[in-house]
C-alpha cells in the first residue's frame, strides 16, 4: 500500500491527510511488512545516548523519539484498517479519524524539532511498536496492543515528560507535548470503549478477558517502567481492576530491573 511503501515522512503525512474516506484503504497482506523509512532504522539498544532536556539537543532528541512513536501509531492505524476490513463500520470510521490525528501529532513534533535547529533523521528510528503487532492478531488483540497498552503506556510516559519539561526553558515544546498527551487520552479511550463493545458483541466478559489476553500477549510487548497514571488511565476508560493489573505488571518488571526503580 502506498503509505507503507513511501519513505519520505512528510509525503507520508500528506498521503494520510489526503485520504478522504475509508475506500482509500484496501485489504492486503501486511505479513512480514516493515514500513519504509527515510532515516536509519536500528534496535533501541543501539541508539546513541540522550542529552538532558535542559539543552536544545536534548529536547530535539526527545521530540525525534516522540515523532518516531507517532509515525508508527499513524501506520498502525492504517494497518488495522487494512487487516480488519470486516470490523464494524463505526469502529473503522473512528479509527480513521484517530489515524489522521496521529499525523497531526507527528507534524507537530517535526515542526518543533526544526525550531530547535535540528531535523528528522539527525538520530536513528526504530520499529518496536510496529513489531508488537502481527497478522495473527485478532481485532481484540490489536485494540489491546496498540490503543490500550502502547498508547496507554504513552499517557504515563507523557505525564512524566511534561513534569520534566516544566522545569526547563521549553515553552513551545511543552505546549506541543501537552496537546499531544491531552489528545492521546481520546485515542486510548477509543480503544477502551471498542474493546468493551467488541467483547460484548462476542459475549465475552471484558473483566476476565483483559488479564487473560494480557498474559497471552505480554511476552511480545515492551516492558514499561513508568508509574501508572491512575487519573489519566481512568479518563481513558480503564477500570480499577485493569489499573491494578497494570500496576502489578509494572512491579514484576521492576523486580527484574531494580535499577529502574525511582
PDB file of C-alpha atoms in Angstrom:
ATOM      1  CA  UNK A   1       0.000   0.000   0.000  1.00  0.00           C
ATOM      2  CA  UNK A   2       1.260   3.484  -0.870  1.00  0.00           C
ATOM      3  CA  UNK A   3       1.554   4.769   2.724  1.00  0.00           C
ATOM      4  CA  UNK A   4       3.702   1.851   3.842  1.00  0.00           C
ATOM      5  CA  UNK A   5       5.993   2.000   0.780  1.00  0.00           C
ATOM      6  CA  UNK A   6       6.609   5.761   0.873  1.00  0.00           C
ATOM      7  CA  UNK A   7       9.913   6.609   2.563  1.00  0.00           C
ATOM      8  CA  UNK A   8       9.613  10.385   2.924  1.00  0.00           C
ATOM      9  CA  UNK A   9       7.980  11.212   6.249  1.00  0.00           C
ATOM     10  CA  UNK A  10       6.461  14.479   5.029  1.00  0.00           C
ATOM     11  CA  UNK A  11       4.915  12.761   1.998  1.00  0.00           C
ATOM     12  CA  UNK A  12       3.512  10.069   4.310  1.00  0.00           C
ATOM     13  CA  UNK A  13       1.737  12.750   6.344  1.00  0.00           C
ATOM     14  CA  UNK A  14       0.260  14.349   3.221  1.00  0.00           C
ATOM     15  CA  UNK A  15      -0.882  10.991   1.887  1.00  0.00           C
ATOM     16  CA  UNK A  16      -2.766  10.234   5.102  1.00  0.00           C
ATOM     17  CA  UNK A  17      -4.287  13.710   5.153  1.00  0.00           C
ATOM     18  CA  UNK A  18      -5.419  13.352   1.555  1.00  0.00           C
ATOM     19  CA  UNK A  19      -7.352  10.196   2.366  1.00  0.00           C
ATOM     20  CA  UNK A  20     -10.949  11.334   2.109  1.00  0.00           C
ATOM     21  CA  UNK A  21     -12.735   8.159   3.110  1.00  0.00           C
ATOM     22  CA  UNK A  22     -12.271   4.525   4.065  1.00  0.00           C
ATOM     23  CA  UNK A  23     -12.344   3.457   0.424  1.00  0.00           C
ATOM     24  CA  UNK A  24      -8.710   4.575   0.293  1.00  0.00           C
ATOM     25  CA  UNK A  25      -7.798   1.589   2.475  1.00  0.00           C
ATOM     26  CA  UNK A  26      -7.543  -1.790   0.844  1.00  0.00           C
ATOM     27  CA  UNK A  27      -7.288  -5.322   2.117  1.00  0.00           C
ATOM     28  CA  UNK A  28      -3.742  -6.574   1.678  1.00  0.00           C
ATOM     29  CA  UNK A  29      -1.367  -8.857   3.474  1.00  0.00           C
ATOM     30  CA  UNK A  30       0.808  -6.924   5.910  1.00  0.00           C
ATOM     31  CA  UNK A  31       2.585 -10.099   6.998  1.00  0.00           C
ATOM     32  CA  UNK A  32       6.340  -9.557   7.087  1.00  0.00           C
ATOM     33  CA  UNK A  33       5.887  -5.915   6.097  1.00  0.00           C
ATOM     34  CA  UNK A  34       8.038  -3.168   7.577  1.00  0.00           C
ATOM     35  CA  UNK A  35       7.088   0.386   6.562  1.00  0.00           C
ATOM     36  CA  UNK A  36       9.686   2.249   4.504  1.00  0.00           C
ATOM     37  CA  UNK A  37      11.849   4.875   6.215  1.00  0.00           C
ATOM     38  CA  UNK A  38      13.996   7.786   5.064  1.00  0.00           C
ATOM     39  CA  UNK A  39      16.256   7.530   8.150  1.00  0.00           C
ATOM     40  CA  UNK A  40      18.444   4.724   9.558  1.00  0.00           C
ATOM     41  CA  UNK A  41      16.439   2.114  11.497  1.00  0.00           C
ATOM     42  CA  UNK A  42      18.033   0.141  14.316  1.00  0.00           C
ATOM     43  CA  UNK A  43      17.001  -1.510  17.598  1.00  0.00           C
ATOM     44  CA  UNK A  44      16.726   0.854  20.560  1.00  0.00           C
ATOM     45  CA  UNK A  45      19.728  -0.664  22.311  1.00  0.00           C
ATOM     46  CA  UNK A  46      21.952   0.681  19.523  1.00  0.00           C
ATOM     47  CA  UNK A  47      20.621   4.258  19.657  1.00  0.00           C
ATOM     48  CA  UNK A  48      23.046   6.940  20.885  1.00  0.00           C
ATOM     49  CA  UNK A  49      22.826   8.267  24.439  1.00  0.00           C
ATOM     50  CA  UNK A  50      20.433  11.134  25.121  1.00  0.00           C
ATOM     51  CA  UNK A  51      21.295  14.648  26.278  1.00  0.00           C
ATOM     52  CA  UNK A  52      19.380  16.333  29.109  1.00  0.00           C
ATOM     53  CA  UNK A  53      16.137  18.215  28.459  1.00  0.00           C
ATOM     54  CA  UNK A  54      17.784  21.456  29.612  1.00  0.00           C
ATOM     55  CA  UNK A  55      19.550  21.566  26.215  1.00  0.00           C
ATOM     56  CA  UNK A  56      18.050  22.206  22.774  1.00  0.00           C
ATOM     57  CA  UNK A  57      19.635  18.997  21.560  1.00  0.00           C
ATOM     58  CA  UNK A  58      18.066  17.007  24.388  1.00  0.00           C
ATOM     59  CA  UNK A  59      14.621  18.445  23.652  1.00  0.00           C
ATOM     60  CA  UNK A  60      15.020  17.840  19.920  1.00  0.00           C
ATOM     61  CA  UNK A  61      16.081  14.244  20.549  1.00  0.00           C
ATOM     62  CA  UNK A  62      13.061  13.711  22.811  1.00  0.00           C
ATOM     63  CA  UNK A  63      10.786  15.092  20.073  1.00  0.00           C
ATOM     64  CA  UNK A  64      12.514  12.901  17.499  1.00  0.00           C
ATOM     65  CA  UNK A  65      11.782   9.841  19.634  1.00  0.00           C
ATOM     66  CA  UNK A  66       8.182  11.011  20.065  1.00  0.00           C
ATOM     67  CA  UNK A  67       7.851  11.617  16.307  1.00  0.00           C
ATOM     68  CA  UNK A  68       9.018   8.058  15.709  1.00  0.00           C
ATOM     69  CA  UNK A  69       6.265   6.822  18.032  1.00  0.00           C
ATOM     70  CA  UNK A  70       3.591   8.987  16.380  1.00  0.00           C
ATOM     71  CA  UNK A  71       4.734   7.797  12.953  1.00  0.00           C
ATOM     72  CA  UNK A  72       4.257   4.170  13.962  1.00  0.00           C
ATOM     73  CA  UNK A  73       0.908   4.971  15.602  1.00  0.00           C
ATOM     74  CA  UNK A  74      -0.263   6.507  12.324  1.00  0.00           C
ATOM     75  CA  UNK A  75       0.906   3.492  10.343  1.00  0.00           C
ATOM     76  CA  UNK A  76      -0.594   1.043  12.842  1.00  0.00           C
ATOM     77  CA  UNK A  77      -3.955   2.736  12.369  1.00  0.00           C
ATOM     78  CA  UNK A  78      -3.653   2.103   8.637  1.00  0.00           C
ATOM     79  CA  UNK A  79      -2.527  -1.472   9.292  1.00  0.00           C
ATOM     80  CA  UNK A  80      -5.624  -2.204  11.358  1.00  0.00           C
ATOM     81  CA  UNK A  81      -7.868  -0.672   8.691  1.00  0.00           C
ATOM     82  CA  UNK A  82      -6.233  -2.919   6.089  1.00  0.00           C
ATOM     83  CA  UNK A  83      -6.120  -6.074   8.223  1.00  0.00           C
ATOM     84  CA  UNK A  84      -9.690  -5.930   9.556  1.00  0.00           C
ATOM     85  CA  UNK A  85     -11.927  -4.930   6.683  1.00  0.00           C
ATOM     86  CA  UNK A  86     -14.837  -6.754   8.365  1.00  0.00           C
ATOM     87  CA  UNK A  87     -14.601  -4.680  11.582  1.00  0.00           C
ATOM     88  CA  UNK A  88     -17.699  -2.639  12.499  1.00  0.00           C
ATOM     89  CA  UNK A  89     -18.109   0.380  10.243  1.00  0.00           C
ATOM     90  CA  UNK A  90     -18.306   2.770  13.195  1.00  0.00           C
ATOM     91  CA  UNK A  91     -15.035   1.370  14.559  1.00  0.00           C
ATOM     92  CA  UNK A  92     -13.303   1.915  11.215  1.00  0.00           C
ATOM     93  CA  UNK A  93     -14.627   5.467  10.922  1.00  0.00           C
ATOM     94  CA  UNK A  94     -13.413   6.379  14.405  1.00  0.00           C
ATOM     95  CA  UNK A  95     -10.023   4.733  13.796  1.00  0.00           C
ATOM     96  CA  UNK A  96      -9.759   6.648  10.514  1.00  0.00           C
ATOM     97  CA  UNK A  97     -10.129   9.899  12.485  1.00  0.00           C
ATOM     98  CA  UNK A  98      -7.613   8.751  15.123  1.00  0.00           C
ATOM     99  CA  UNK A  99      -5.092   7.914  12.391  1.00  0.00           C
ATOM    100  CA  UNK A 100      -5.380  11.401  10.923  1.00  0.00           C
ATOM    101  CA  UNK A 101      -4.909  12.855  14.400  1.00  0.00           C
ATOM    102  CA  UNK A 102      -1.678  10.858  14.736  1.00  0.00           C
ATOM    103  CA  UNK A 103      -0.496  12.527  11.514  1.00  0.00           C
ATOM    104  CA  UNK A 104      -1.133  15.932  13.126  1.00  0.00           C
ATOM    105  CA  UNK A 105       0.877  14.916  16.197  1.00  0.00           C
ATOM    106  CA  UNK A 106       3.721  13.716  14.012  1.00  0.00           C
ATOM    107  CA  UNK A 107       3.818  17.006  12.125  1.00  0.00           C
ATOM    108  CA  UNK A 108       3.852  18.983  15.397  1.00  0.00           C
ATOM    109  CA  UNK A 109       6.921  17.057  16.533  1.00  0.00           C
ATOM    110  CA  UNK A 110       8.721  17.651  13.245  1.00  0.00           C
ATOM    111  CA  UNK A 111       7.992  21.390  13.373  1.00  0.00           C
ATOM    112  CA  UNK A 112       9.283  21.695  16.940  1.00  0.00           C
ATOM    113  CA  UNK A 113      12.440  19.725  16.074  1.00  0.00           C
ATOM    114  CA  UNK A 114      13.234  22.222  13.314  1.00  0.00           C
ATOM    115  CA  UNK A 115      12.545  25.191  15.601  1.00  0.00           C
ATOM    116  CA  UNK A 116      15.283  23.866  17.863  1.00  0.00           C
ATOM    117  CA  UNK A 117      17.768  23.774  14.993  1.00  0.00           C
ATOM    118  CA  UNK A 118      17.643  20.060  14.235  1.00  0.00           C
ATOM    119  CA  UNK A 119      15.849  17.866  11.712  1.00  0.00           C
ATOM    120  CA  UNK A 120      14.197  14.494  11.251  1.00  0.00           C
ATOM    121  CA  UNK A 121      16.957  11.970  10.659  1.00  0.00           C
ATOM    122  CA  UNK A 122      19.531  13.534  12.983  1.00  0.00           C
ATOM    123  CA  UNK A 123      19.013  10.366  15.058  1.00  0.00           C
ATOM    124  CA  UNK A 124      18.013   6.831  14.086  1.00  0.00           C
ATOM    125  CA  UNK A 125      14.491   5.438  14.276  1.00  0.00           C
ATOM    126  CA  UNK A 126      13.096   2.077  15.370  1.00  0.00           C
ATOM    127  CA  UNK A 127      10.039  -0.046  14.566  1.00  0.00           C
ATOM    128  CA  UNK A 128       9.486  -1.518  18.039  1.00  0.00           C
ATOM    129  CA  UNK A 129       5.787  -0.561  18.145  1.00  0.00           C
ATOM    130  CA  UNK A 130       5.045  -1.925  14.676  1.00  0.00           C
ATOM    131  CA  UNK A 131       6.858  -5.134  15.578  1.00  0.00           C
ATOM    132  CA  UNK A 132       4.453  -5.717  18.500  1.00  0.00           C
ATOM    133  CA  UNK A 133       1.641  -6.400  16.023  1.00  0.00           C
ATOM    134  CA  UNK A 134       1.116  -9.389  13.771  1.00  0.00           C
ATOM    135  CA  UNK A 135      -1.246 -10.699  11.138  1.00  0.00           C
ATOM    136  CA  UNK A 136      -2.054 -13.392  13.704  1.00  0.00           C
ATOM    137  CA  UNK A 137      -3.711 -10.748  15.924  1.00  0.00           C
ATOM    138  CA  UNK A 138      -7.447 -10.802  16.412  1.00  0.00           C
ATOM    139  CA  UNK A 139      -9.188  -7.439  16.394  1.00  0.00           C
ATOM    140  CA  UNK A 140      -9.390  -7.549  20.211  1.00  0.00           C
ATOM    141  CA  UNK A 141      -5.668  -8.318  20.367  1.00  0.00           C
ATOM    142  CA  UNK A 142      -4.862  -5.375  18.117  1.00  0.00           C
ATOM    143  CA  UNK A 143      -7.023  -2.956  20.097  1.00  0.00           C
ATOM    144  CA  UNK A 144      -5.414  -4.061  23.349  1.00  0.00           C
ATOM    145  CA  UNK A 145      -1.854  -3.955  21.981  1.00  0.00           C
ATOM    146  CA  UNK A 146      -1.980  -0.649  20.120  1.00  0.00           C
ATOM    147  CA  UNK A 147      -4.520   1.515  21.884  1.00  0.00           C
ATOM    148  CA  UNK A 148      -4.685   0.148  25.405  1.00  0.00           C
ATOM    149  CA  UNK A 149      -1.099  -0.957  26.017  1.00  0.00           C
ATOM    150  CA  UNK A 150       1.245   1.004  23.732  1.00  0.00           C
ATOM    151  CA  UNK A 151      -0.737   4.247  23.612  1.00  0.00           C
ATOM    152  CA  UNK A 152      -1.885   3.766  27.195  1.00  0.00           C
ATOM    153  CA  UNK A 153       1.743   3.496  28.294  1.00  0.00           C
ATOM    154  CA  UNK A 154       2.375   6.689  26.337  1.00  0.00           C
ATOM    155  CA  UNK A 155      -0.029   8.530  28.657  1.00  0.00           C
ATOM    156  CA  UNK A 156       2.075   7.518  31.664  1.00  0.00           C
ATOM    157  CA  UNK A 157       5.348   8.484  29.969  1.00  0.00           C
ATOM    158  CA  UNK A 158       3.902  11.717  28.595  1.00  0.00           C
ATOM    159  CA  UNK A 159       2.773  12.872  32.017  1.00  0.00           C
ATOM    160  CA  UNK A 160       6.280  12.280  33.413  1.00  0.00           C
ATOM    161  CA  UNK A 161       7.800  14.114  30.455  1.00  0.00           C
ATOM    162  CA  UNK A 162       5.520  17.120  30.944  1.00  0.00           C
ATOM    163  CA  UNK A 163       6.618  17.453  34.568  1.00  0.00           C
ATOM    164  CA  UNK A 164      10.272  17.364  33.491  1.00  0.00           C
ATOM    165  CA  UNK A 165       9.730  19.964  30.749  1.00  0.00           C
ATOM    166  CA  UNK A 166       8.128  22.366  33.230  1.00  0.00           C
ATOM    167  CA  UNK A 167      11.476  22.551  34.981  1.00  0.00           C
ATOM    168  CA  UNK A 168      13.398  23.833  31.937  1.00  0.00           C
ATOM    169  CA  UNK A 169      13.084  26.588  29.318  1.00  0.00           C
ATOM    170  CA  UNK A 170      10.836  24.818  26.836  1.00  0.00           C
ATOM    171  CA  UNK A 171       7.575  26.736  26.418  1.00  0.00           C
ATOM    172  CA  UNK A 172       6.896  25.816  22.777  1.00  0.00           C
ATOM    173  CA  UNK A 173       7.966  22.191  23.235  1.00  0.00           C
ATOM    174  CA  UNK A 174       5.927  21.903  26.434  1.00  0.00           C
ATOM    175  CA  UNK A 175       2.789  23.206  24.706  1.00  0.00           C
ATOM    176  CA  UNK A 176       3.174  20.665  21.899  1.00  0.00           C
ATOM    177  CA  UNK A 177       3.742  17.731  24.263  1.00  0.00           C
ATOM    178  CA  UNK A 178       0.827  18.794  26.495  1.00  0.00           C
ATOM    179  CA  UNK A 179      -1.509  18.947  23.485  1.00  0.00           C
ATOM    180  CA  UNK A 180      -0.378  15.552  22.208  1.00  0.00           C
ATOM    181  CA  UNK A 181      -0.786  13.918  25.615  1.00  0.00           C
ATOM    182  CA  UNK A 182      -4.212  15.504  26.104  1.00  0.00           C
ATOM    183  CA  UNK A 183      -5.455  14.271  22.722  1.00  0.00           C
ATOM    184  CA  UNK A 184      -3.907  10.839  23.226  1.00  0.00           C
ATOM    185  CA  UNK A 185      -6.334  10.322  26.120  1.00  0.00           C
ATOM    186  CA  UNK A 186      -9.075  10.286  23.495  1.00  0.00           C
ATOM    187  CA  UNK A 187      -7.158   7.803  21.359  1.00  0.00           C
ATOM    188  CA  UNK A 188      -6.808   5.421  24.288  1.00  0.00           C
ATOM    189  CA  UNK A 189     -10.463   5.944  25.256  1.00  0.00           C
ATOM    190  CA  UNK A 190     -11.382   4.945  21.696  1.00  0.00           C
ATOM    191  CA  UNK A 191      -9.590   1.656  22.324  1.00  0.00           C
ATOM    192  CA  UNK A 192     -11.154   1.129  25.750  1.00  0.00           C
ATOM    193  CA  UNK A 193     -14.693   1.716  24.529  1.00  0.00           C
ATOM    194  CA  UNK A 194     -14.331  -0.508  21.480  1.00  0.00           C
ATOM    195  CA  UNK A 195     -12.626  -3.220  23.500  1.00  0.00           C
ATOM    196  CA  UNK A 196     -15.763  -3.438  25.650  1.00  0.00           C
ATOM    197  CA  UNK A 197     -18.144  -3.174  22.676  1.00  0.00           C
ATOM    198  CA  UNK A 198     -16.475  -5.956  20.739  1.00  0.00           C
ATOM    199  CA  UNK A 199     -16.236  -8.142  23.848  1.00  0.00           C
ATOM    200  CA  UNK A 200     -19.961  -7.644  24.393  1.00  0.00           C
ATOM    201  CA  UNK A 201     -20.726  -8.450  20.751  1.00  0.00           C
ATOM    202  CA  UNK A 202     -18.861 -11.732  21.172  1.00  0.00           C
ATOM    203  CA  UNK A 203     -20.498 -12.433  24.557  1.00  0.00           C
ATOM    204  CA  UNK A 204     -17.080 -12.122  26.249  1.00  0.00           C
ATOM    205  CA  UNK A 205     -16.684 -10.723  29.759  1.00  0.00           C
ATOM    206  CA  UNK A 206     -14.106  -7.907  29.394  1.00  0.00           C
ATOM    207  CA  UNK A 207     -13.149  -8.101  33.093  1.00  0.00           C
ATOM    208  CA  UNK A 208     -11.997 -11.695  32.746  1.00  0.00           C
ATOM    209  CA  UNK A 209     -10.761 -11.349  29.165  1.00  0.00           C
ATOM    210  CA  UNK A 210      -8.395  -8.431  29.849  1.00  0.00           C
ATOM    211  CA  UNK A 211      -5.977 -10.144  32.271  1.00  0.00           C
ATOM    212  CA  UNK A 212      -6.086 -13.397  30.280  1.00  0.00           C
ATOM    213  CA  UNK A 213      -5.393 -11.650  26.990  1.00  0.00           C
ATOM    214  CA  UNK A 214      -2.628  -9.570  28.586  1.00  0.00           C
ATOM    215  CA  UNK A 215      -0.995 -12.736  29.962  1.00  0.00           C
ATOM    216  CA  UNK A 216      -1.037 -14.237  26.469  1.00  0.00           C
ATOM    217  CA  UNK A 217       0.351 -11.109  24.803  1.00  0.00           C
ATOM    218  CA  UNK A 218       2.722  -9.659  27.400  1.00  0.00           C
ATOM    219  CA  UNK A 219       5.797 -11.519  26.155  1.00  0.00           C
ATOM    220  CA  UNK A 220       5.601  -9.738  22.810  1.00  0.00           C
ATOM    221  CA  UNK A 221       5.107  -6.304  24.382  1.00  0.00           C
ATOM    222  CA  UNK A 222       7.809  -3.859  25.520  1.00  0.00           C
ATOM    223  CA  UNK A 223       8.339  -3.603  29.269  1.00  0.00           C
ATOM    224  CA  UNK A 224       7.069  -0.267  30.622  1.00  0.00           C
ATOM    225  CA  UNK A 225       8.623   1.086  33.820  1.00  0.00           C
ATOM    226  CA  UNK A 226       6.784   4.425  34.147  1.00  0.00           C
ATOM    227  CA  UNK A 227       4.408   4.746  37.116  1.00  0.00           C
ATOM    228  CA  UNK A 228       0.797   4.167  36.080  1.00  0.00           C
ATOM    229  CA  UNK A 229      -1.046   7.498  35.950  1.00  0.00           C
ATOM    230  CA  UNK A 230      -4.334   6.498  37.564  1.00  0.00           C
ATOM    231  CA  UNK A 231      -6.206   9.717  36.734  1.00  0.00           C
ATOM    232  CA  UNK A 232      -5.302   9.643  33.042  1.00  0.00           C
ATOM    233  CA  UNK A 233      -5.977   5.928  32.808  1.00  0.00           C
ATOM    234  CA  UNK A 234      -9.467   6.370  34.254  1.00  0.00           C
ATOM    235  CA  UNK A 235     -10.165   9.229  31.816  1.00  0.00           C
ATOM    236  CA  UNK A 236      -9.060   6.840  29.069  1.00  0.00           C
ATOM    237  CA  UNK A 237     -11.593   4.195  30.131  1.00  0.00           C
ATOM    238  CA  UNK A 238      -9.542   1.830  32.297  1.00  0.00           C
ATOM    239  CA  UNK A 239     -11.311   0.096  35.157  1.00  0.00           C
ATOM    240  CA  UNK A 240      -9.884  -0.248  38.658  1.00  0.00           C
ATOM    241  CA  UNK A 241      -9.198  -3.945  38.013  1.00  0.00           C
ATOM    242  CA  UNK A 242      -7.322  -3.184  34.807  1.00  0.00           C
ATOM    243  CA  UNK A 243      -5.259  -0.490  36.509  1.00  0.00           C
ATOM    244  CA  UNK A 244      -4.398  -2.890  39.320  1.00  0.00           C
ATOM    245  CA  UNK A 245      -3.290  -5.474  36.765  1.00  0.00           C
ATOM    246  CA  UNK A 246      -1.010  -2.916  35.075  1.00  0.00           C
ATOM    247  CA  UNK A 247       0.449  -1.808  38.405  1.00  0.00           C
ATOM    248  CA  UNK A 248       1.239  -5.415  39.304  1.00  0.00           C
ATOM    249  CA  UNK A 249       2.723  -5.978  35.849  1.00  0.00           C
ATOM    250  CA  UNK A 250       4.964  -2.943  36.268  1.00  0.00           C
ATOM    251  CA  UNK A 251       6.103  -4.219  39.657  1.00  0.00           C
ATOM    252  CA  UNK A 252       7.063  -7.538  38.083  1.00  0.00           C
ATOM    253  CA  UNK A 253       9.171  -5.664  35.514  1.00  0.00           C
ATOM    254  CA  UNK A 254      10.842  -3.612  38.249  1.00  0.00           C
ATOM    255  CA  UNK A 255      11.695  -6.721  40.239  1.00  0.00           C
ATOM    256  CA  UNK A 256      13.699  -7.951  37.273  1.00  0.00           C
ATOM    257  CA  UNK A 257      15.183  -4.487  36.627  1.00  0.00           C
ATOM    258  CA  UNK A 258      15.710  -2.949  40.097  1.00  0.00           C
ATOM    259  CA  UNK A 259      17.871  -0.149  38.670  1.00  0.00           C
ATOM    260  CA  UNK A 260      14.729   1.249  37.004  1.00  0.00           C
ATOM    261  CA  UNK A 261      13.067   1.976  40.360  1.00  0.00           C
ATOM    262  CA  UNK A 262      12.811   5.632  41.363  1.00  0.00           C
TER     263      UNK A 262
END
